Coordinates of C-alpha atoms and ligand atoms in Angstrom, one line a residue:
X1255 CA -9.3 -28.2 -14.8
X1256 CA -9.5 -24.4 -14.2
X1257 CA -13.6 -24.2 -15.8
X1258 CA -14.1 -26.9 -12.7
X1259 CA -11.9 -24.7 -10.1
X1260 CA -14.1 -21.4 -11.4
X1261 CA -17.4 -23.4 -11.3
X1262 CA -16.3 -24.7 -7.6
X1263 CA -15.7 -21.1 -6.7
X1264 CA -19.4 -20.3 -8.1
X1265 CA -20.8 -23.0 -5.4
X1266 CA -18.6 -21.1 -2.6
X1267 CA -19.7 -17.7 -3.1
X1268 CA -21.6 -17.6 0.2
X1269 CA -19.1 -19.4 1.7
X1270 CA -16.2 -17.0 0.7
X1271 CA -18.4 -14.2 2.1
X1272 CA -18.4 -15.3 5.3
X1273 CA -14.9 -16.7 5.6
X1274 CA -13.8 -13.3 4.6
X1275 CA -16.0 -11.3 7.3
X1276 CA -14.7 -13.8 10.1
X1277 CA -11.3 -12.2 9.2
X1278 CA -12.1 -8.7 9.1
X1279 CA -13.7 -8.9 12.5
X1280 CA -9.6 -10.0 13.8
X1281 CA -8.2 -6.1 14.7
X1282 CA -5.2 -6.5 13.6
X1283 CA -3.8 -3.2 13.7
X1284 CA 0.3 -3.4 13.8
X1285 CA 0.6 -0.5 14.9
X1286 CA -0.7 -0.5 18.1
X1287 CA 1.4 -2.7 21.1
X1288 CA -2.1 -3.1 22.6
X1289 CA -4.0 -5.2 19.8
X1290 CA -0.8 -7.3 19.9
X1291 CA -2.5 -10.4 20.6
X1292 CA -5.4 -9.6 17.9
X1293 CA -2.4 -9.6 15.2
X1294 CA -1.7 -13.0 16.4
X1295 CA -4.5 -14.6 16.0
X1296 CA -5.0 -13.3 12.9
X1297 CA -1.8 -14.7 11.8
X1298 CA -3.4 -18.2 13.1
X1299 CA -6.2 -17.9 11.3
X1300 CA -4.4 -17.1 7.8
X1301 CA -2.7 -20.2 9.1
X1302 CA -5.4 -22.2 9.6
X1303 CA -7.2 -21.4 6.1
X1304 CA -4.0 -22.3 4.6
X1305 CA -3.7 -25.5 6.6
X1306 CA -7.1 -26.0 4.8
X1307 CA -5.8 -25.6 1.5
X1308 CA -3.4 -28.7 2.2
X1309 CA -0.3 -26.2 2.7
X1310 CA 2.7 -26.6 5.2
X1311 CA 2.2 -23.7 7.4
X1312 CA 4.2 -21.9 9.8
X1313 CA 4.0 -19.3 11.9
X1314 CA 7.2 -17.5 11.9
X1315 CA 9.1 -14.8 14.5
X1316 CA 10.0 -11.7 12.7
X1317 CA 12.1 -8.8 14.9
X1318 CA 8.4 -7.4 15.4
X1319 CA 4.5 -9.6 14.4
X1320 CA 4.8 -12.5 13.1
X1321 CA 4.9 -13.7 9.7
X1322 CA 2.8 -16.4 8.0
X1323 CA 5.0 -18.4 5.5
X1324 CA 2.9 -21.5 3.7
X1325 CA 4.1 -23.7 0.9
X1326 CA 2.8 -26.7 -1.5
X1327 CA 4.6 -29.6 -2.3
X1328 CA 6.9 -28.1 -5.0
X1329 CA 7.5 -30.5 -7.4
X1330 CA 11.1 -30.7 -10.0
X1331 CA 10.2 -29.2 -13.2
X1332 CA 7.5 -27.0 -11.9
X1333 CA 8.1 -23.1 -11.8
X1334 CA 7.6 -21.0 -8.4
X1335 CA 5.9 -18.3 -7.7
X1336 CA 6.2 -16.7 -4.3
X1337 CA 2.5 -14.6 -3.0
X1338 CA 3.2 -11.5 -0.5
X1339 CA 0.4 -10.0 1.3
X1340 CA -0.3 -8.2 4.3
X1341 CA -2.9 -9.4 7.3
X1342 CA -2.3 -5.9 9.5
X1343 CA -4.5 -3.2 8.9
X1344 CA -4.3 0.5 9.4
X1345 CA -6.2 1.9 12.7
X1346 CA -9.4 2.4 12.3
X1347 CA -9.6 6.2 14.2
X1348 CA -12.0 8.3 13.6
X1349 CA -14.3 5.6 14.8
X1350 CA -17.4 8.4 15.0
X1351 CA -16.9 8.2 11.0
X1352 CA -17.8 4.3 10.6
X1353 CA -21.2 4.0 9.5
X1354 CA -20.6 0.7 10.7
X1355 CA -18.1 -0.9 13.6
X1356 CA -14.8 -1.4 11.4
X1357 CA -14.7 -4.7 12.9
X1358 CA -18.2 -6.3 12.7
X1359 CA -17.8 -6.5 8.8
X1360 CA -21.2 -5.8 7.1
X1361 CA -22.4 -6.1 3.7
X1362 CA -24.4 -3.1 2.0
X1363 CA -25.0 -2.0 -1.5
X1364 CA -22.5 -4.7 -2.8
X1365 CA -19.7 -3.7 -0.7
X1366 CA -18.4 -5.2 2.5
X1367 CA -17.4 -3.0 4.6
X1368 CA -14.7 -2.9 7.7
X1369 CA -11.1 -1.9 8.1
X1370 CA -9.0 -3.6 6.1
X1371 CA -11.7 -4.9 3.2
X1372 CA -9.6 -4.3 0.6
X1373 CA -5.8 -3.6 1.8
X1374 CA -4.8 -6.3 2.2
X1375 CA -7.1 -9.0 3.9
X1376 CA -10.1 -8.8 1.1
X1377 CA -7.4 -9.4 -1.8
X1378 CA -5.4 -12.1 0.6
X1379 CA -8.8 -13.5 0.9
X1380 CA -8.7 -13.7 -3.3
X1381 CA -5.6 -15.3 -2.8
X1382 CA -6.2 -18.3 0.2
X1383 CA -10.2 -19.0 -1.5
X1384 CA -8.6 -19.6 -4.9
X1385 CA -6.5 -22.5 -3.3
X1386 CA -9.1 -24.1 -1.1
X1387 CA -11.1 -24.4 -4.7
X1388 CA -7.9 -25.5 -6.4
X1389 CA -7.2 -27.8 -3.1
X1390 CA -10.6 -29.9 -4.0
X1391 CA -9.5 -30.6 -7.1
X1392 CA -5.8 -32.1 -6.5
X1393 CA -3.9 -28.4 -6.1
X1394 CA -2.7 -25.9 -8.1
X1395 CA -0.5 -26.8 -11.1
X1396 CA 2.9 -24.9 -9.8
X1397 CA 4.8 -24.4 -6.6
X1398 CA 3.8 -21.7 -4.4
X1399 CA 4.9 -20.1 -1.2
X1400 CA 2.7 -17.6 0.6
X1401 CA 4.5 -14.6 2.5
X1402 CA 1.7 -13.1 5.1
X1403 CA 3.0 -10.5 7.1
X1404 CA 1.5 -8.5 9.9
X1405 CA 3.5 -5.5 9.6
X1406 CA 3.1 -3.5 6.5
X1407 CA 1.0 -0.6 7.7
X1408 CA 4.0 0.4 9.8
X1409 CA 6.8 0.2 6.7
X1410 CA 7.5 -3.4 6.8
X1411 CA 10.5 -2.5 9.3
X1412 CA 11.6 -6.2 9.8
X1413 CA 10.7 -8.2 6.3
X1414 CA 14.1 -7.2 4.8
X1415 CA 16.0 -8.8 6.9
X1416 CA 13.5 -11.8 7.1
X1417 CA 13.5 -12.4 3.5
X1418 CA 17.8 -12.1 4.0
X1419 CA 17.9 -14.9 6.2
X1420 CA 14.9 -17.1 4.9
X1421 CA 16.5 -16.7 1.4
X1422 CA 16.3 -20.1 0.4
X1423 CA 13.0 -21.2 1.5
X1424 CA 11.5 -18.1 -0.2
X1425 CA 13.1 -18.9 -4.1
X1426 CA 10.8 -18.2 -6.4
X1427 CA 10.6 -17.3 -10.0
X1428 CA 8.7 -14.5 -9.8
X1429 CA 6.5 -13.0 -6.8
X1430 CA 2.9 -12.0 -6.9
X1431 CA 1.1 -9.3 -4.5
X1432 CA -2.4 -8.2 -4.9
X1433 CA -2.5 -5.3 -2.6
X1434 CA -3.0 -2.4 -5.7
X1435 CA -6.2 -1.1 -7.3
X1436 CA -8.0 -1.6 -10.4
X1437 CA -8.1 1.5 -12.6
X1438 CA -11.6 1.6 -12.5
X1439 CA -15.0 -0.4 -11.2
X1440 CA -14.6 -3.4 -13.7
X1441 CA -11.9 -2.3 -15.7
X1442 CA -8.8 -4.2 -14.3
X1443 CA -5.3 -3.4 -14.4
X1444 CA -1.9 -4.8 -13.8
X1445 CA 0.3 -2.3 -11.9
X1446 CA 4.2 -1.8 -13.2
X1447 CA 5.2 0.6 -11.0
X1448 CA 4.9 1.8 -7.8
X1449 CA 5.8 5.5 -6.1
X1450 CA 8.7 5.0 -2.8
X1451 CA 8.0 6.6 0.1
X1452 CA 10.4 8.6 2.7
X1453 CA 8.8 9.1 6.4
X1454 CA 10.1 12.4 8.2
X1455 CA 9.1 13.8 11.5
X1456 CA 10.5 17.5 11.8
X1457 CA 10.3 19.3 15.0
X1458 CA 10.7 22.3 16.0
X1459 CA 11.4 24.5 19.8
X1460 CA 12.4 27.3 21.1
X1461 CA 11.7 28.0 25.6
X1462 CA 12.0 25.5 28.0
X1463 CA 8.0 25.8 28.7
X1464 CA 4.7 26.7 27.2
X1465 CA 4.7 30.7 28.2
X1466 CA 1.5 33.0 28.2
X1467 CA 1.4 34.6 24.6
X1468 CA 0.9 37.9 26.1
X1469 CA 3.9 38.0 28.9
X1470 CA 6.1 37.0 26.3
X1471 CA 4.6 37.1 23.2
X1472 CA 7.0 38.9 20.9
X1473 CA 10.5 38.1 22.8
X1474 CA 11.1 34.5 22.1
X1475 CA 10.1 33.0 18.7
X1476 CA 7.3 30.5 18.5
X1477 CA 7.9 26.9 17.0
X1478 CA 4.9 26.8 15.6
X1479 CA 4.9 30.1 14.1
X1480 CA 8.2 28.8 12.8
X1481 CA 7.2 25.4 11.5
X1482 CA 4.9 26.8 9.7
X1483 CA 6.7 28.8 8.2
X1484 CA 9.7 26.5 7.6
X1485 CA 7.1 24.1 6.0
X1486 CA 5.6 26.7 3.5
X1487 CA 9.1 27.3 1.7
X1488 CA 9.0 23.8 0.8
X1489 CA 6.9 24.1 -2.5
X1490 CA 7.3 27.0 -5.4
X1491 CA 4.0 28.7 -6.6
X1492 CA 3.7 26.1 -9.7
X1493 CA 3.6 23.2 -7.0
X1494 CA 7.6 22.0 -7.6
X1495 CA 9.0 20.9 -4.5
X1496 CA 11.8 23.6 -3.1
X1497 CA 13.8 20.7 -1.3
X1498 CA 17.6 21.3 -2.5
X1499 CA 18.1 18.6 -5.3
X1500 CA 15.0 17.1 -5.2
X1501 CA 14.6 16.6 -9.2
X1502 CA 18.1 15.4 -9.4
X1503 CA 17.7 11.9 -10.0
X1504 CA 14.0 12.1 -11.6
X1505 CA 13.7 10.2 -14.6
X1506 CA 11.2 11.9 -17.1
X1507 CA 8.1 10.4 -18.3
X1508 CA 8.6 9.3 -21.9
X1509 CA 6.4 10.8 -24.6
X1510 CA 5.0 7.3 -25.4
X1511 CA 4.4 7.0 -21.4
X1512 CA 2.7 9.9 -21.8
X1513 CA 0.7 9.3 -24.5
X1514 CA -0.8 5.5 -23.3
X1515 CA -1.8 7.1 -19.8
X1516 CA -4.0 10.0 -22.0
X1517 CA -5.8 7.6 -23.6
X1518 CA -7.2 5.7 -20.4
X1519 CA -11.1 7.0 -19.8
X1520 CA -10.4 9.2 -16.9
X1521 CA -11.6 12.9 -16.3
X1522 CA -10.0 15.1 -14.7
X1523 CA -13.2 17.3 -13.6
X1524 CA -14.8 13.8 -12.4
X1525 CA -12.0 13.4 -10.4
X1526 CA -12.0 16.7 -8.4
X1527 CA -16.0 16.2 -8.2
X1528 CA -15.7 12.3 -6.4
X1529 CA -13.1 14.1 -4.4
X1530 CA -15.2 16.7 -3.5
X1531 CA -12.2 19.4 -3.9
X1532 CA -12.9 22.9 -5.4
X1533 CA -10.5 22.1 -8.1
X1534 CA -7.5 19.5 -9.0
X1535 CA -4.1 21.1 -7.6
X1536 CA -0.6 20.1 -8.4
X1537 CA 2.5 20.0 -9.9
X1538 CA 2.0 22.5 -13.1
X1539 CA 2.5 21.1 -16.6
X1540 CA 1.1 17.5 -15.7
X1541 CA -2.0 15.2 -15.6
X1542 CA -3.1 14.4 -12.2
X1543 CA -2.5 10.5 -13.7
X1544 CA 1.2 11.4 -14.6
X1545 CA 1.3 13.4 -11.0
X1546 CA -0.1 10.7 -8.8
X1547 CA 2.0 8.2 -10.6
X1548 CA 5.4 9.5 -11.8
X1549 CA 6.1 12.7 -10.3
X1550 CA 7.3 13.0 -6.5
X1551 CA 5.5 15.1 -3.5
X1552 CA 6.1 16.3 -0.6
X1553 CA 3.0 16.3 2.2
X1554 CA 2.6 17.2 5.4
X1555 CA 0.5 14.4 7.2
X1556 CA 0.2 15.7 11.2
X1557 CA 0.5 18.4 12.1
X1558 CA 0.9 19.2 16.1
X1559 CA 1.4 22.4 18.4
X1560 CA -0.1 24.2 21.1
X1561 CA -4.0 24.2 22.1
X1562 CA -6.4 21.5 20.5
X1563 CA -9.2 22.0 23.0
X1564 CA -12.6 23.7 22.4
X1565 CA -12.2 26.9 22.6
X1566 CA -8.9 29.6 22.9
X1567 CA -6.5 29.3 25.2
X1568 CA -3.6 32.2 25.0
X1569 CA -0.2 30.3 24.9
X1570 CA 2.8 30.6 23.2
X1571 CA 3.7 26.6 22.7
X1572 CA 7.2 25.1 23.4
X1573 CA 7.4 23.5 20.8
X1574 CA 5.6 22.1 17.3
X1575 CA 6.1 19.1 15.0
X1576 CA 5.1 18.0 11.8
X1577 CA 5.2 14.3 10.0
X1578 CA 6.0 15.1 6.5
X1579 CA 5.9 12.1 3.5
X1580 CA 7.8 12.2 0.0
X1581 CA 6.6 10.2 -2.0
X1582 CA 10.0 9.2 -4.8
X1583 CA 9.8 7.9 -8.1
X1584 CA 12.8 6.2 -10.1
X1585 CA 15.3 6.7 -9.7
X1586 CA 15.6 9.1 -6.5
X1587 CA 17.2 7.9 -3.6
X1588 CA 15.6 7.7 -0.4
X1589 CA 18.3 7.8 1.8
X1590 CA 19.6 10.8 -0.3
X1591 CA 16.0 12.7 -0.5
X1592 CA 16.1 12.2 3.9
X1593 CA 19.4 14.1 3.6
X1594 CA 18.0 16.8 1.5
X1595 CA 15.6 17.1 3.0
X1596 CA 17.6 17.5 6.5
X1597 CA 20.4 20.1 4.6
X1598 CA 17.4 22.6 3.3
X1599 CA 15.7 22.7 6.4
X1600 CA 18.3 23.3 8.6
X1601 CA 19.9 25.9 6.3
X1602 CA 16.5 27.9 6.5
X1603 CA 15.9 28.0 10.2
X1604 CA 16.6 30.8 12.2
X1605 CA 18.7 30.6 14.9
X1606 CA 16.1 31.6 17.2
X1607 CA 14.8 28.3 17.6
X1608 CA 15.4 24.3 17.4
X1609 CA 15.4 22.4 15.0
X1610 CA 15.1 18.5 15.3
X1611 CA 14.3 15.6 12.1
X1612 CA 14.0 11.9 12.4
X1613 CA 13.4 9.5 9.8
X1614 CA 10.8 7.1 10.2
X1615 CA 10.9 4.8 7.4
X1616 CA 11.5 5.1 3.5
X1617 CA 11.4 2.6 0.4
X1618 CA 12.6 3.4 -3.2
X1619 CA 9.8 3.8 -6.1
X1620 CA 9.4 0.2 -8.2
X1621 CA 9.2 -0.3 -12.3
X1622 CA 8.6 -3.9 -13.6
X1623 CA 9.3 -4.8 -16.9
X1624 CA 6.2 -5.5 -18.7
X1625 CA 7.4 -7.6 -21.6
X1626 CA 8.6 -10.6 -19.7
X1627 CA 6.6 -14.0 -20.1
X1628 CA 5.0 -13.8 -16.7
X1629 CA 3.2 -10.6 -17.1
X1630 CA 1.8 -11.5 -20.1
X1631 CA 0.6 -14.9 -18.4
X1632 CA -0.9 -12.7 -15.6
X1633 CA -2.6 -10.4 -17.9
X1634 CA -4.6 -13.6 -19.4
X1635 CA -5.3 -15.0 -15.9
X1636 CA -7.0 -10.7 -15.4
X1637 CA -9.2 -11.3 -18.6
X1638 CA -10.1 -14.6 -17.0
X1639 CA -10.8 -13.1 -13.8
X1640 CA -13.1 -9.8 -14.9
X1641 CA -13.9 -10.7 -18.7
X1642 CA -12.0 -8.0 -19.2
X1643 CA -8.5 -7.0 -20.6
X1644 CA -6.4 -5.3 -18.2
X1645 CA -4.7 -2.0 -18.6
X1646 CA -1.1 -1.6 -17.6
X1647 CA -0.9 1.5 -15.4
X1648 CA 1.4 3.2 -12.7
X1649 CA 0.4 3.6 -8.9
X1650 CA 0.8 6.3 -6.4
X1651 CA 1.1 4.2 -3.3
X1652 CA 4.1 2.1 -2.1
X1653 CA 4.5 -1.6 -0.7
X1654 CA 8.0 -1.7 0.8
X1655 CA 8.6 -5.6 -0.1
X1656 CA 8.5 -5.3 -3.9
X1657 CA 12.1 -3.6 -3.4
X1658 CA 13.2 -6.4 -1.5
X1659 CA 12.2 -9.2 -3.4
X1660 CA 14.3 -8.1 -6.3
X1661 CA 17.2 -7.1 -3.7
X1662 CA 17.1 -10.0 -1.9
X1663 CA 15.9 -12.5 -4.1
X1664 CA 16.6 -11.2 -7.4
X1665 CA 12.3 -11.5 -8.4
X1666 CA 10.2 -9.3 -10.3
X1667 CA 6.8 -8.7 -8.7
X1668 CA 3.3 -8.9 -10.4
X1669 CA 1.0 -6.0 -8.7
X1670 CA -2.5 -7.7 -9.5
X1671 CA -4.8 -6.1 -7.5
X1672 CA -8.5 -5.8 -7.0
X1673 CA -8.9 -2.8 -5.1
X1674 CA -11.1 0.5 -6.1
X1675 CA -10.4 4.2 -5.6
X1676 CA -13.5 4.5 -3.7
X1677 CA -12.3 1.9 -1.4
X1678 CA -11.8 4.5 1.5
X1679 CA -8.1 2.9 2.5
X1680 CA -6.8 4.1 5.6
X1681 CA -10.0 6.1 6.0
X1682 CA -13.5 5.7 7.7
X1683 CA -15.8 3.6 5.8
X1684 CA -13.1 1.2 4.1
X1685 CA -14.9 -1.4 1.7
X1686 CA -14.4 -4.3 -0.5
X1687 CA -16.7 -4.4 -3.4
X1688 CA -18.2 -8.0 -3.6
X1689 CA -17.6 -7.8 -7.5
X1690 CA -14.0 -7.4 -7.3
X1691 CA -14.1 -10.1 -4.7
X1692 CA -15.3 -12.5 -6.9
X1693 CA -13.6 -11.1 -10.1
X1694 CA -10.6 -11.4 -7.8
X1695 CA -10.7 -14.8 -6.6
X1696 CA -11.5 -15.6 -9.9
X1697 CA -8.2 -14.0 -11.2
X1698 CA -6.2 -15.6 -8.7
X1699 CA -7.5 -19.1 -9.8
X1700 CA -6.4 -18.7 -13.2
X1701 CA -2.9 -17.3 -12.6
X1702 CA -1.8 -20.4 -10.6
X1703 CA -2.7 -22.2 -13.8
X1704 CA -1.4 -19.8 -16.3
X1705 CA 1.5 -19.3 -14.2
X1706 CA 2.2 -23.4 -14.3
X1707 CA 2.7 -22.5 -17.4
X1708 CA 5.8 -20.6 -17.1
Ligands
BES2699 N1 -1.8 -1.3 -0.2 C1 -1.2 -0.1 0.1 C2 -0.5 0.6 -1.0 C3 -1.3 0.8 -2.2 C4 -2.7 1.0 -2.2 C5 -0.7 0.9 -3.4 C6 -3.4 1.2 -3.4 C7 -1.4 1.1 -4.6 C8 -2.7 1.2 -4.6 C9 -0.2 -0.3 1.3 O1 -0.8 -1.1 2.3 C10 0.1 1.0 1.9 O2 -0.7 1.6 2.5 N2 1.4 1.4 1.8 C11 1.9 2.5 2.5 C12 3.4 2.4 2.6 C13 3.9 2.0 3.9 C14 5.4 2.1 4.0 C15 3.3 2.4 5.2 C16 1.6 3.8 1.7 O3 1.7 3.8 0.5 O4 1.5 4.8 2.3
MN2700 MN1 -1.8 -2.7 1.5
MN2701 MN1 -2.2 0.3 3.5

């Protein structure tokens, strides 16, 4: 049955293509209240498709957008696999940097090309064609439910409790998400652990007003003078984070860890060279794979004070503010990093000025097991998918609701994705190549078999 589903997905290429760009041109940015009504839709047209693939659909209120919650007719006997993805997308600023609109998706040198190609709606897409292929030929051989949500660009602030109260309906035996890369163009992976992520904003005054630097320059301190330098005591010269306690809970990458990830064809000089950087930078005494994947950071991602105008303007700014990111591994907590975090800064700021720090969001790093039944199963359905064996690897990046699938739900979660380094997430220019499409939707068709299986 799954040759026929693969040779049906052959016939629906062009199809698929154009299904696909009719989402991407749906601006669903979360994260702005004034594309609101754009992240609806969307979530009606995720419904729809489903509805397609002869699923019960709903539509369902979350605290914030909408999630999209679609099931099969789950049959006794049969096991359950629960699919998470996301249908929000990042902004798309700075639009001047599109080569093309990032919502009139267009195809060039093999790539489509518009925000959100590849995280998520291009590997969702994997996800919903796979079951309108399986749908003409009777379904897929297990019971599925299919989690879309419309707010993981902006932490996923209201899918804990969501997946709390909807605990039944959501039982699964393991969950799925394809929102990860593959190591390399045509060499997929399977990802077994994720990095967590803790959200700060830290702000900093001193006056009442923005003063002219030369009247009182040299009386009252400057906050962004101060920030600054507040913000450079938090790394050592050998690129170790300074934050009190920071390493406390890290657990140290195993020699055999070590050794797998130096055998994967990578290059370190390639790297810096695709990246365009003068040279690779980082924690000392690591690989960037073993930095990027295993080893926590702390970056400052905005960075505000004063005059941004062409030009100078003298002034001495009220005030200055930074959004800095940790990105955690196991076993640090996040809510005891934020607090760290907090205690170091305030115990290095001088009294001369103010010193504010909100949290925005955080989610604890991930590890799945990688000898259980289902990851093997899921590795087959990869080598179906790309005529290729997968590698197991590590990710940088976080996706809040793998944490609470196995809080909530007690699930382990397969990280199957399709996505490229050089897929420009979150930047100008995002793309989905059309072969990891394919290769993709492929992949997807063969784990709801193999997955039957389980
Ligand atoms: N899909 C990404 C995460 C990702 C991408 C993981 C590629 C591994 C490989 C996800 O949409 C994302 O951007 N997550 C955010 C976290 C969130 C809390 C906003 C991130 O990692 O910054
Ligand atoms: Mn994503
Ligand atoms: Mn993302």
């Amino acid at each position: 049955m799954l040759d026929q589903v693969l040779k049906t997905l052959e016939g629906r290429r062009h199809a698929s293509q154009a299904a696909l760009k009719e989402l991407l041109s749906i601006p669903s940015v979360s994260t702005k209240p004034e594309h609101a009504d754009d992240v609806k839709r969307c979530a009606a047209w995720v419904a729809d498709q489903l509805k397609a693939a002869a699923f019960d659909v709903s539509i369902m209120p979350t605290g914030g957008h909408p999630a999209v919650v679609a099931r099969n007719k789950h049959q006794a006997g049969r096991p359950t696999v629960l699919v998470y993805g996301h249908y929000d997308v990042q902004p798309a600023e700075p639009l001047d940097l599109w080569t093309t609109p990032p919502f009139e998706p267009t195809v060039r040198n093999g790539a489509i090309r518009a925000r959100g190609a590849a995280d998520d709606k291009g590997q969702v897409w994997c996800h919903i064609e796979s079951l309108l292929a399986w749908q003409a030929h009777g379904g897929p051989p297990v019971n599925l439910t299919l989690l879309i949500e419309g707010e993981e660009e902006i932490g996923s602030p209201n899918l804990g409790a969501f997946v709390r109260k909807h605990k039944d309906a959501l039982k699964a035996d393991v969950a799925v998400v394809s929102d990860t890369n593959q190591f390399a163009r045509g060499l997929p992976a399977i990802t077994y652990g994720l990095r967590g992520l803790a959200y700060m904003e830290v702000k900093v005054t001193a006056a009442n007003r923005d003063l002219h630097s030369g009247l009182f320059g040299g009386t009252v301190a400057n906050p962004a003078n101060e920030l600054c330098a507040l913000l450079g005591t938090l790394h050592d010269r050998e690129g170790r984070v300074t934050v009190d306690g920071f390493y406390d809970d890290v657990v140290a990458l195993t020699p055999q860890e070590r050794q797998e990830w130096a055998k994967l064809p990578w290059n370190e000089t390639n790297y810096a060279l695709g990246l365009g950087a003068p040279k690779i930078a980082g924690e000392a005494g690591y690989s960037s794979l073993e930095r990027r994947w295993a080893r926590p950071t702390c970056d400052i991602n905005g960075l505000t004070s004063g005059y941004q105008g062409p030009g100078a303007k003298t002034v001495l700014p009220c005030e200055a503010s930074a959004k800095v990111s940790m990105r955690l591994v196991p076993e640090q907590d996040p809510l005891r990093i934020v607090e760290a975090l907090e205690a170091t800064l305030h115990a290095r700021c001088p009294a001369t000025v103010r010193l504010e720090i909100h949290c925005h969001s955080h989610t604890p790093a991930v590890l799945v097991p990688t000898d259980g039944r289902a990851i093997q199963l899921a590795a087959e359905a990869v080598e179906i998918g790309f005529n290729k064996r997968p590698v197991f690897m590590r990710e940088g990046g976080s996706i809040p609701v793998v944490n609470m699938f196995k809080r909530e739900l007690g699930i382990d979660t397969l990280l199957i994705g399709f996505g490229l380094d050089d897929d420009n997430v979150h930047a100008p220019n995002e793309k989905f190549d059309l072969d990891a499409l394919h290769a993709g939707t492929r992949t997807c068709a063969a784990l709801y078999e193999r997955l039957g299986r389980l």
